[in-house]
Coordinates of C-alpha atoms and ligand atoms in Angstrom, one line a residue:
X1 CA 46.7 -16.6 71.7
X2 CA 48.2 -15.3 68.4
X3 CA 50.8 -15.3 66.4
X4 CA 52.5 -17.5 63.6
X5 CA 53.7 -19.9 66.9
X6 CA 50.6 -20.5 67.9
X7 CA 48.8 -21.1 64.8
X8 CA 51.5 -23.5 63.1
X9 CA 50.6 -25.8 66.6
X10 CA 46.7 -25.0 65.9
X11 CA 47.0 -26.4 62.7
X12 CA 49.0 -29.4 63.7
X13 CA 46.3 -29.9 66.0
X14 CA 43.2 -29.3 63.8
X15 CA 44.9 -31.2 61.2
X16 CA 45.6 -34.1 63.0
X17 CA 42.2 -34.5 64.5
X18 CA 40.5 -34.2 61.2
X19 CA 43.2 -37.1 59.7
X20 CA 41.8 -39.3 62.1
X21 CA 37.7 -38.1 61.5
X22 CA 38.6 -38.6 57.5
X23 CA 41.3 -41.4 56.9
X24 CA 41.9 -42.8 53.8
X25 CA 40.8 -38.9 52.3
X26 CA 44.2 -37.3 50.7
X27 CA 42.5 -35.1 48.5
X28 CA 40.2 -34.1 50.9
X29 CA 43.1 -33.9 53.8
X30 CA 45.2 -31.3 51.2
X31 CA 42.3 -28.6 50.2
X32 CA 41.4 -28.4 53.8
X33 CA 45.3 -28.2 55.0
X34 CA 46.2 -25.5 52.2
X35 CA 42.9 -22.9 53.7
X36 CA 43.8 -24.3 57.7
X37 CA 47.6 -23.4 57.1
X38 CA 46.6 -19.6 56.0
X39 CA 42.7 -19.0 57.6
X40 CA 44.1 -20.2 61.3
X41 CA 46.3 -16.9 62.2
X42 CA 43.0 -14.8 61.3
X43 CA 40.8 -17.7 62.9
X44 CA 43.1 -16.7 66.1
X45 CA 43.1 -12.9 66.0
X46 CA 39.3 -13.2 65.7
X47 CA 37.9 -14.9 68.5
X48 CA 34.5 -15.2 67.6
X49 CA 35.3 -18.0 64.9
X50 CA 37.6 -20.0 67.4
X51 CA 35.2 -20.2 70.2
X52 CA 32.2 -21.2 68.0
X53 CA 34.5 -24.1 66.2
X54 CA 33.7 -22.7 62.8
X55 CA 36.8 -24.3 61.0
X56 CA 35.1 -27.4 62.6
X57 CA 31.9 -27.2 61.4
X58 CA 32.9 -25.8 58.0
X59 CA 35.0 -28.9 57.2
X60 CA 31.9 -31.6 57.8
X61 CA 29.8 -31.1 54.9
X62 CA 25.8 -30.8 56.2
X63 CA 25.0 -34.5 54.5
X64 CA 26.4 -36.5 51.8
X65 CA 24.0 -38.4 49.8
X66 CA 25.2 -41.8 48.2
X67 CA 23.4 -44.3 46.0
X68 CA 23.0 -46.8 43.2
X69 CA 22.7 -46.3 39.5
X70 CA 21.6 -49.3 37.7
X71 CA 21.0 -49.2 34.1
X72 CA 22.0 -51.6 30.6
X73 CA 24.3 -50.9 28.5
X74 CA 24.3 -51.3 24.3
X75 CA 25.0 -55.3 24.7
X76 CA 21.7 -55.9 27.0
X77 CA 24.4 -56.4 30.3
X78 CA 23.0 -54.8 33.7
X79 CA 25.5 -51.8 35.2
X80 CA 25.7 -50.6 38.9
X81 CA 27.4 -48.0 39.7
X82 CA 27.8 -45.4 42.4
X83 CA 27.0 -41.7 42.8
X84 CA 27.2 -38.9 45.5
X85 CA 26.1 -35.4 45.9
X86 CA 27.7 -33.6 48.8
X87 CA 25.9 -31.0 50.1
X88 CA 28.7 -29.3 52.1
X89 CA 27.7 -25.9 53.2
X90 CA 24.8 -23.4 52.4
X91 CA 24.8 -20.8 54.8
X92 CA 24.6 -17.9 52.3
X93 CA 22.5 -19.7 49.7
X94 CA 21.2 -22.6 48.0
X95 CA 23.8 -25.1 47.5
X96 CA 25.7 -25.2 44.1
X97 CA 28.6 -26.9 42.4
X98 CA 29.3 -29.3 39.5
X99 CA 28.7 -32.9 38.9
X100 CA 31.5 -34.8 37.8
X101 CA 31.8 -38.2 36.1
X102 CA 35.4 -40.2 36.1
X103 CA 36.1 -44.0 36.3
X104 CA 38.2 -43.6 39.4
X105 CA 35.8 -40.8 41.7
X106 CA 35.7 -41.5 45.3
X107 CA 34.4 -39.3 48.1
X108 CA 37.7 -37.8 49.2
X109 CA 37.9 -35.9 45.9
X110 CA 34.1 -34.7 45.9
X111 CA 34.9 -33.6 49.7
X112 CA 37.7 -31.5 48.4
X113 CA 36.0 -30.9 45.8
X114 CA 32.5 -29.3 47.3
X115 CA 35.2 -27.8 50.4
X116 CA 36.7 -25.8 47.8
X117 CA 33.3 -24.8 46.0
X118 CA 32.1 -23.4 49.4
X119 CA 34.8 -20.7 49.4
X120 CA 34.5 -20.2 45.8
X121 CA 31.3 -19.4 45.5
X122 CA 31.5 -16.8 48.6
X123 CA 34.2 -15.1 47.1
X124 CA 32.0 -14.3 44.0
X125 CA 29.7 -12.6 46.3
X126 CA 26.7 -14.2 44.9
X127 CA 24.1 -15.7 47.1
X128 CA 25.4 -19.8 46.5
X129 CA 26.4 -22.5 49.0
X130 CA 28.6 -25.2 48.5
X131 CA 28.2 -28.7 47.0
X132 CA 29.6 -31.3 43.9
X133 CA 28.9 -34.7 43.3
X134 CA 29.1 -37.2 40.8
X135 CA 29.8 -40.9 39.5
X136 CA 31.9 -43.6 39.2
X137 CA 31.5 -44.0 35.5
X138 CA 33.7 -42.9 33.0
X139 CA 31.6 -42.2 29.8
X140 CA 34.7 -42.1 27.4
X141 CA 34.2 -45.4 25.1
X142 CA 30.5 -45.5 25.7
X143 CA 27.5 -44.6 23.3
X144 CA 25.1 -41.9 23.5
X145 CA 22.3 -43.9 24.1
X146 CA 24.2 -45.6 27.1
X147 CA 25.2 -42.0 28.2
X148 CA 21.4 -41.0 28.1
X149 CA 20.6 -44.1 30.0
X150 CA 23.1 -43.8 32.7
X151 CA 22.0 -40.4 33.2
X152 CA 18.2 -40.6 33.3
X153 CA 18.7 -43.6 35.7
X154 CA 20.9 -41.0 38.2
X155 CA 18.3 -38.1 38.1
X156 CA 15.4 -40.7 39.2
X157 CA 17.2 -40.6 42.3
X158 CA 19.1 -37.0 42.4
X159 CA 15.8 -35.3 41.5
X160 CA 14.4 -35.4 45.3
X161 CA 17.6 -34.0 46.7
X162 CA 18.1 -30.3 44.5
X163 CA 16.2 -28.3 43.3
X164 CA 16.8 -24.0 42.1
X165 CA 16.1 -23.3 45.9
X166 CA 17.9 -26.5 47.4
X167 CA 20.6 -27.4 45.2
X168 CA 21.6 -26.6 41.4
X169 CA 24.3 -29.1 39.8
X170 CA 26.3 -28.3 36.9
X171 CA 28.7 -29.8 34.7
X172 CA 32.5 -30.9 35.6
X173 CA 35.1 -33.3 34.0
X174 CA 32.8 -35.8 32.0
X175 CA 29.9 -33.7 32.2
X176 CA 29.0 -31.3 29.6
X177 CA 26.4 -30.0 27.6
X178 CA 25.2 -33.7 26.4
X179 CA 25.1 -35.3 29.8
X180 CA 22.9 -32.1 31.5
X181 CA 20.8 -32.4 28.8
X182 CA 19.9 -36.0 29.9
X183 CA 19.7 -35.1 33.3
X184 CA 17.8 -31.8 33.3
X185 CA 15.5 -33.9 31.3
X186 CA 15.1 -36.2 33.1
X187 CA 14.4 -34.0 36.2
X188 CA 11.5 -31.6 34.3
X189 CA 9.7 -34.9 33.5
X190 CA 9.9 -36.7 37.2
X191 CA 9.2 -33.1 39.0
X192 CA 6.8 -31.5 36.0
X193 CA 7.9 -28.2 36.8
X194 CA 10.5 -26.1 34.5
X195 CA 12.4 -24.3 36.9
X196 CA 16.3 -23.6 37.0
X197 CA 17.7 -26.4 39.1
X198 CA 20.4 -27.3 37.1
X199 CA 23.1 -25.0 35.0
X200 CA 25.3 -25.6 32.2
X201 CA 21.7 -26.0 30.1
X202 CA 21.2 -25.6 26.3
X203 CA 20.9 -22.4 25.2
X204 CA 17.8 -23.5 24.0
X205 CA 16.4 -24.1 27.1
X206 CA 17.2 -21.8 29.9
X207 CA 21.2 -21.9 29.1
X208 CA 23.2 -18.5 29.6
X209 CA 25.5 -17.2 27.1
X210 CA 29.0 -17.3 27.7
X211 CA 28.6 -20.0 30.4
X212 CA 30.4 -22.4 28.4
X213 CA 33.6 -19.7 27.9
X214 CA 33.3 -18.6 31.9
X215 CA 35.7 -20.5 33.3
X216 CA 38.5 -20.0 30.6
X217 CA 37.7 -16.8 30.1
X218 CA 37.9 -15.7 33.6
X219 CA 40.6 -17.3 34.6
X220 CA 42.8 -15.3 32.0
X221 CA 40.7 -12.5 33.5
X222 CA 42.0 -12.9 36.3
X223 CA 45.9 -13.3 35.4
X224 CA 44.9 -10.5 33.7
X225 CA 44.1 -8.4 37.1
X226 CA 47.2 -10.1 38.2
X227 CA 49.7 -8.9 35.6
X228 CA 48.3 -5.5 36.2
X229 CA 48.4 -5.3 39.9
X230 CA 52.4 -5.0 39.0
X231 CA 52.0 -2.9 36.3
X232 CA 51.9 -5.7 33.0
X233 CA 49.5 -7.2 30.6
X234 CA 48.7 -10.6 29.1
X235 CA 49.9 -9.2 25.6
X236 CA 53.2 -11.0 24.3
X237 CA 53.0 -13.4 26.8
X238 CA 53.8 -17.2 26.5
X239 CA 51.4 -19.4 28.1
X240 CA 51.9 -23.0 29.0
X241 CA 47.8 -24.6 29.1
X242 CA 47.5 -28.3 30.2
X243 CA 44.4 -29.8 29.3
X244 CA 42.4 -29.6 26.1
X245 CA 38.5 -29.7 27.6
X246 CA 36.2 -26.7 28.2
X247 CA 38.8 -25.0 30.7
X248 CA 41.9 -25.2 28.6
X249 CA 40.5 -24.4 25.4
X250 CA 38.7 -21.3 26.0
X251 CA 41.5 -19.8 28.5
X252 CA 43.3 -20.3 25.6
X253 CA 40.8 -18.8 23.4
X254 CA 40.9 -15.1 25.8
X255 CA 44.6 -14.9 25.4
X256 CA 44.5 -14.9 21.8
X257 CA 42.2 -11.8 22.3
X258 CA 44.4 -10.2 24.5
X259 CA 47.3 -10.9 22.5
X260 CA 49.2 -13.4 24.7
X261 CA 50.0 -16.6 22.8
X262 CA 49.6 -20.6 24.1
X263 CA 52.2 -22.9 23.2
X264 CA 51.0 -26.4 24.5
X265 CA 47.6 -28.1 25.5
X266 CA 47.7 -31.5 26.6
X267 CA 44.8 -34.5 27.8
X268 CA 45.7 -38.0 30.0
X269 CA 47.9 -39.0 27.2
X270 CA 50.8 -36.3 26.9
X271 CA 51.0 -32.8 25.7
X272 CA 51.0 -31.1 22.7
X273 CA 53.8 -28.0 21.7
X274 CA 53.5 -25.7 19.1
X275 CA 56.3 -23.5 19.3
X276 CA 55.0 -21.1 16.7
X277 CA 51.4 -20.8 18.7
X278 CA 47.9 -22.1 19.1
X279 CA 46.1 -19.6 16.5
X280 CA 42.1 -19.4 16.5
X281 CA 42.4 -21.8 13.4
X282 CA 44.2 -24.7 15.4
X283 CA 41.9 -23.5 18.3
X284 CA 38.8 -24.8 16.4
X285 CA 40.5 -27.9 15.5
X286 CA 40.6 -28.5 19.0
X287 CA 37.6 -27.7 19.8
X288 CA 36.3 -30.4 16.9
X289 CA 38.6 -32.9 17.6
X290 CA 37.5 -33.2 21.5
X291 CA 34.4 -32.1 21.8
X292 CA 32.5 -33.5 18.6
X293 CA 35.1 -36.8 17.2
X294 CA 35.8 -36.9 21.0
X295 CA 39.8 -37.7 19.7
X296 CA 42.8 -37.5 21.1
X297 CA 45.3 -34.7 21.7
X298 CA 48.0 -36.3 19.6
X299 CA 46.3 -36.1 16.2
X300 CA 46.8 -32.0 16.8
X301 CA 50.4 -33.1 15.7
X302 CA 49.4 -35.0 13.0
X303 CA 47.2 -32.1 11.9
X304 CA 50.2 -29.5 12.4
X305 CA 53.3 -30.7 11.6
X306 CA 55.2 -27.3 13.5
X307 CA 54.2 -29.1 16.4
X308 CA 55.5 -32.3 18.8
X309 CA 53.4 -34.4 20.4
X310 CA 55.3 -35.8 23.8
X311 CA 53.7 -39.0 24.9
X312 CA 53.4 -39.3 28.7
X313 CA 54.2 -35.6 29.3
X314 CA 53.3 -32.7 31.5
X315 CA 53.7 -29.4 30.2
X316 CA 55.7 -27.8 32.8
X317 CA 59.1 -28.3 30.9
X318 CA 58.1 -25.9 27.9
X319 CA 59.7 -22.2 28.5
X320 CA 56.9 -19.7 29.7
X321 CA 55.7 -16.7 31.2
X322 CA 52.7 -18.1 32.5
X323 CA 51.6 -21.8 33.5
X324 CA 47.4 -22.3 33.7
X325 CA 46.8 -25.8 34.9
X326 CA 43.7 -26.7 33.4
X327 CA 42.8 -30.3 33.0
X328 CA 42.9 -32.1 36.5
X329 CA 44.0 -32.3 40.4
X330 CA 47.6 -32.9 41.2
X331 CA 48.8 -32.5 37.4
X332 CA 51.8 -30.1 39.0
X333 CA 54.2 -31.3 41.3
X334 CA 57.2 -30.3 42.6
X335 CA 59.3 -31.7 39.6
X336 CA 57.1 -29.0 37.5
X337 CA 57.2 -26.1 39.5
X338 CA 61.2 -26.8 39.8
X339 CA 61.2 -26.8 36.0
X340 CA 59.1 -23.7 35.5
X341 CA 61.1 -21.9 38.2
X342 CA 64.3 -22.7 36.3
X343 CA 62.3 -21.3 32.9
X344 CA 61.9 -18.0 35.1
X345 CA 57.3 -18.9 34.8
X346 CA 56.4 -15.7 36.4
X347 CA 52.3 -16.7 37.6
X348 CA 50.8 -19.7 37.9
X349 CA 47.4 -19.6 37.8
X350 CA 45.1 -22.9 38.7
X351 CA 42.3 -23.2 35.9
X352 CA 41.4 -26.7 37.1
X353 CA 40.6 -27.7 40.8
X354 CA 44.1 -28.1 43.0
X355 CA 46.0 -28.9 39.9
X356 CA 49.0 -28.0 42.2
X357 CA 50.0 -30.0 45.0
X358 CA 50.8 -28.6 48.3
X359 CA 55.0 -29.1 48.3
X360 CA 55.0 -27.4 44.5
X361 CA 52.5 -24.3 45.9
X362 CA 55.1 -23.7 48.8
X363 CA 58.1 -24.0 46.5
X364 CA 56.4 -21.9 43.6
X365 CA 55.6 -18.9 46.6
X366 CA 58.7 -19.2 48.1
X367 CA 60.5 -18.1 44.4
X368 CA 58.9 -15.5 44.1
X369 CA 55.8 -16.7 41.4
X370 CA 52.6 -15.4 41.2
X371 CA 50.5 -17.7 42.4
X372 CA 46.5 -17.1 41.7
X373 CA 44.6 -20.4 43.5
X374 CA 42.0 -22.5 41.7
X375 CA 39.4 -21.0 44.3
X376 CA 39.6 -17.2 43.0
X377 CA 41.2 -18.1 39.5
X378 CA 38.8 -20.5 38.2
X379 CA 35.3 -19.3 39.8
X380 CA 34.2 -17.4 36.6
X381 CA 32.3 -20.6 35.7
X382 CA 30.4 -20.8 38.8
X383 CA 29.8 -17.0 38.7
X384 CA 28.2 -17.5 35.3
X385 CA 26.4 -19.9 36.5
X386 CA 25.1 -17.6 39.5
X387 CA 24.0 -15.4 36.6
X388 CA 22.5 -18.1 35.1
X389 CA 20.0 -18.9 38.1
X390 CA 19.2 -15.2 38.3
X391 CA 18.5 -14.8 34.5
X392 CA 16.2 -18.7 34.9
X393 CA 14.5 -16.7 37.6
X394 CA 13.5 -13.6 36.1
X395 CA 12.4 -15.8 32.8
X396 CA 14.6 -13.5 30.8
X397 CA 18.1 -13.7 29.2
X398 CA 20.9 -11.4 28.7
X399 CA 23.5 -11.2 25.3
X400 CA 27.0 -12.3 25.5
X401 CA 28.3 -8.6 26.1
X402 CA 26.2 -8.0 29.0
X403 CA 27.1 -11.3 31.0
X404 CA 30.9 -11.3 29.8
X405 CA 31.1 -7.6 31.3
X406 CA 29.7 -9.0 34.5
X407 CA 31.8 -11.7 34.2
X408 CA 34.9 -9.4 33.9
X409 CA 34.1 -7.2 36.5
X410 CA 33.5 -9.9 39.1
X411 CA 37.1 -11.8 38.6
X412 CA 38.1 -8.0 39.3
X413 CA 36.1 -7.7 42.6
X414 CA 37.4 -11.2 43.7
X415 CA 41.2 -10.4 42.5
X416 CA 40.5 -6.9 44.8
X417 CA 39.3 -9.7 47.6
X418 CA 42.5 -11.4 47.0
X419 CA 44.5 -8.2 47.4
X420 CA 42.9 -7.0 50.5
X421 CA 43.1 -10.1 52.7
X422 CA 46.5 -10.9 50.9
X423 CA 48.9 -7.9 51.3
X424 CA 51.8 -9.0 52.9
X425 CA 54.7 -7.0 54.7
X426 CA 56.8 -5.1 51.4
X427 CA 53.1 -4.8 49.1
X428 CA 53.4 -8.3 47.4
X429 CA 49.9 -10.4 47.6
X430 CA 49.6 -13.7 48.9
X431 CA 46.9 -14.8 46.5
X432 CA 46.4 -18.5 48.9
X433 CA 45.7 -16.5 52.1
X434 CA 44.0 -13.9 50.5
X435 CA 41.6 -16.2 48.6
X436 CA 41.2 -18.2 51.6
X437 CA 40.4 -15.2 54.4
X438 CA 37.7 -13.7 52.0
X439 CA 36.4 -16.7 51.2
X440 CA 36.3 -18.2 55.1
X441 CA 35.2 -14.3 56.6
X442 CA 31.7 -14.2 54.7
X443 CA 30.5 -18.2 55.2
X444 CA 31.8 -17.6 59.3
X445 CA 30.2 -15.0 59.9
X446 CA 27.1 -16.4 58.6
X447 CA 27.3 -19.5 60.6
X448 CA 28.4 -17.3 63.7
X449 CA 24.6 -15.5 63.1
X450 CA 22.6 -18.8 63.2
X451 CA 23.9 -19.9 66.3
X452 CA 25.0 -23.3 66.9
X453 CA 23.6 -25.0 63.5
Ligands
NDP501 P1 36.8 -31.5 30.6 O1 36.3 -32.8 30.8 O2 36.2 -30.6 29.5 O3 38.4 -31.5 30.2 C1 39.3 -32.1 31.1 C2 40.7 -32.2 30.4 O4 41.6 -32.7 31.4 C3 40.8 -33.1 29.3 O5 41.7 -32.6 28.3 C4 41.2 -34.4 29.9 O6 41.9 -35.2 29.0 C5 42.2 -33.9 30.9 N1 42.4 -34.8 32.0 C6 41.4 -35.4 32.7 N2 41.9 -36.3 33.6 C7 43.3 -36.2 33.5 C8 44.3 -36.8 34.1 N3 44.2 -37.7 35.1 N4 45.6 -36.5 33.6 C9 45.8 -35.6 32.6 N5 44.8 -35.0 32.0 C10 43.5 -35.3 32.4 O7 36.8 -30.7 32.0 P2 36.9 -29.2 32.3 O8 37.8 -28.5 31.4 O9 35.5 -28.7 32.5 O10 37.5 -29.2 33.8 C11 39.0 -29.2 34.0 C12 39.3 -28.8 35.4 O11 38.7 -27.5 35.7 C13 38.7 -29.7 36.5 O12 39.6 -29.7 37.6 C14 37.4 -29.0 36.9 O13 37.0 -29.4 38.2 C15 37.8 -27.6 36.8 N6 36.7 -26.6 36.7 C16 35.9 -26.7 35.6 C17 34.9 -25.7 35.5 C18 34.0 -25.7 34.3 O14 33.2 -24.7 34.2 N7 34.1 -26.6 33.4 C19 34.6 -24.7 36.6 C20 35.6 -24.7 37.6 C21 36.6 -25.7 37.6 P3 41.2 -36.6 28.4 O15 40.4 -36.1 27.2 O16 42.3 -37.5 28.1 O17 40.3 -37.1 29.5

């Protein structure tokens, strides 16, 4: 019962059933397809995981919580909205993943969302489960004080669900440093206990170093392992960087230190080129622009007259060595891949969640790029966060050196994952499969020792 035969029917089969168990749930019908499509061969040649039904059981999260948020906004007017945490999978540890906060969120993309997180956090080989959640309100446009309000009025009900053994949120798209503020506020009060159940936290109180550069960081990290696996380095390189948040700009930040050099960044109104580079000067821009006037990726532009601002735009058309897709799912489609194929792109490497759809991660494989997915590329944020548990726990806190070396030397250990599963015939790595495998192998054969859970 093995073989590529076999398993392209097996997947048809497991796919199709769990279309039917999850309709009207694309986002959460692709992550699950793209680890089914390369986990199901190894699924097959080890019997154990077939006959216990663990791709079953892994892909029905253990509950999904759902509930109101009422609040008033600045103008007196009562607000519903509705939130979710998805607790999808903590056999080797307490659950973890971010909280995310976007007009449009629906339960498909936090299923894909705490799916993916489960085999992300495994492949950093720290002790954390799988989970996100989130809102359907979009913060952009709104004051602080209504920020602070929606957020204190979620945590009344969140607070009885995590908790630094249960579950510990942390920041995603429309959640940063502000917004866990509010909630991890709001949480010490209703439990009166200061304890580490949320990450992402102030420096001031109980915040890591570094955590807010982790995910950049590490995912030029791990290109970085990448480039060197065939014998090349980040320096000299052009990068292509879509998105202008916490991901984008600190990736961006890394390759200037390692002496690559970004050409674009872009947000949900177009993209932003700068043919002679990002520097560390237009970097802090940026960084002012979005994270403190909360402005708009255009005005960069204005700011540096070198550069174009093109309205509407992806920034798969620019030339490159390198494409990091950094602000959101889906962003690259076939169209881009085509276009950064025909730019000869060497790696692609997925700083947001499944920035890539399925047809342009086929395409991009089958000519020959470097492919790093967002499961192994991107978990330097949650491995930070990890380290921020541990160092809440032991009341203590390390400097920046000491967690960026950890940081740097787990994207290696999970890049060495990535090689080991992903080796195909001829030495090249399959960085899908072998992101997938190591990620599947150490949460299966944790379910397989509890028995039928
Ligand atoms: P931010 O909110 O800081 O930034 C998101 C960026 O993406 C903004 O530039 C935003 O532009 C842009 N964007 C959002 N929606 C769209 C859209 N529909 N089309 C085009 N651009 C869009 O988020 P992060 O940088 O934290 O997260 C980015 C990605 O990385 C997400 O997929 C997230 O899940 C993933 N990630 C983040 C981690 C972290 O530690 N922060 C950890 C692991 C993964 P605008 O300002 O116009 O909204």
């Amino acid at each position: 019962m093995s073989g590529p035969l076999s398993a392209s029917k097996e997947v048809e089969e497991f796919m199709s059933g769990l279309r039917r168990r999850n309709p009207a749930e694309p986002e959460f019908q692709q992550a699950v397809q793209e680890v089914v499509e390369t986990v199901m061969p190894y699924v097959l040649d080890n019997r154990q995981y077939y006959d216990n039904r663990i791709l079953e059981r892994m892909t029905e999260p253990d509950r999904v919580v759902m509930f109101r948020v009422s609040w008033e906004d600045d103008n007196g007017e009562v607000r519903a909205n509705r939130a979710w945490r998805v607790q999808f999978n903590n056999s080797i540890g307490p659950y973890k993943g971010g909280m995310r906060f976007a007009g449009d969120l629906n339960l498909s993309v936090l299923k894909f969302l705490g799916f993916e997180q489960t085999f992300k956090n495994a492949l950093t080989s720290l002790p954390m489960g799988g989970a996100k959640g989130g809102a359907n309100f979009n913060p952009k446009g709104r004051s602080d004080r209504e920020v602070m309000r929606f957020c204190h009025s979620l945590m009344i009900e969140l607070h009885r669900h995590i908790g630094e053994s249960t579950d510990v949120p942390a920041g995603d798209i429309g959640v940063g440093a502000r917004e866990i503020g509010y909630m991890f506020g709001q949480y010490k009060r209703l439990e009166n206990r200061f304890v580490g159940a949320m990450t992402g936290k102030g420096l001031e109180y109980g915040g890591s170093l570094i955590r807010k550069e982790a995910t950049g960081y590490g995912t030029v990290y791990f290109v970085q392992n990448m480039l060197e696996h065939i014998g090349d380095s980040v320096a000299g390189k052009r990068f292509v960087i879509s998105g202008s948040g916490n991901v984008a700009t600190y990736a961006a930040e890394k390759i200037l230190q390692l002496g690559g050099k970004p050409l674009t960044l872009s947000d949900s109104s177009g993209t932003i080129h700068d043919p002679a580079g990002i520097t560390h000067e237009k970097l802090a821009y940026v960084k002012e622009l979005k994270e403190v006037r909360r402005g708009r990726i255009s005005e960069y532009a204005e700011e540096y007259p070198g550069a174009t601002f093109m309205a509407g735009k992806k920034p798969w058309g620019v030339a490159c060595d390198i494409a990091l897709p950094c602000a959101t799912q889906n962003e690259l489609d076939l169209d881009g891949a085509k276009e950064l194929v025909k730019n000869k792109c060497r790696v692609v490497a997925e700083g947001a969640n499944m920035p890539t759809t399925l047809e342009a991660v086929h395409f991009l494989i089958e000519n020959g790029v470097l492919f790093g997915p967002a499961k192994a590329v991107n978990a330097g944020g949650v491995a930070v966060s990890g380290l921020e548990q541990s160092q809440n726990s032991l009341r203590i806190s390390w400097d920046a050196e000491e967690v960026e070396t950890r940081l740097r030397n787990i994207m290696r250990e999970i890049h060495n994952r990535c090689t080991k599963y992903g080796e195909e015939k001829g030495g090249a790595i399959n960085y899908v499969k072998g992101a997938n495998i190591a990620g599947f192998e150490k949460v299966a054969a944790s379910m397989v020792n509890y028995g039928i859970v």
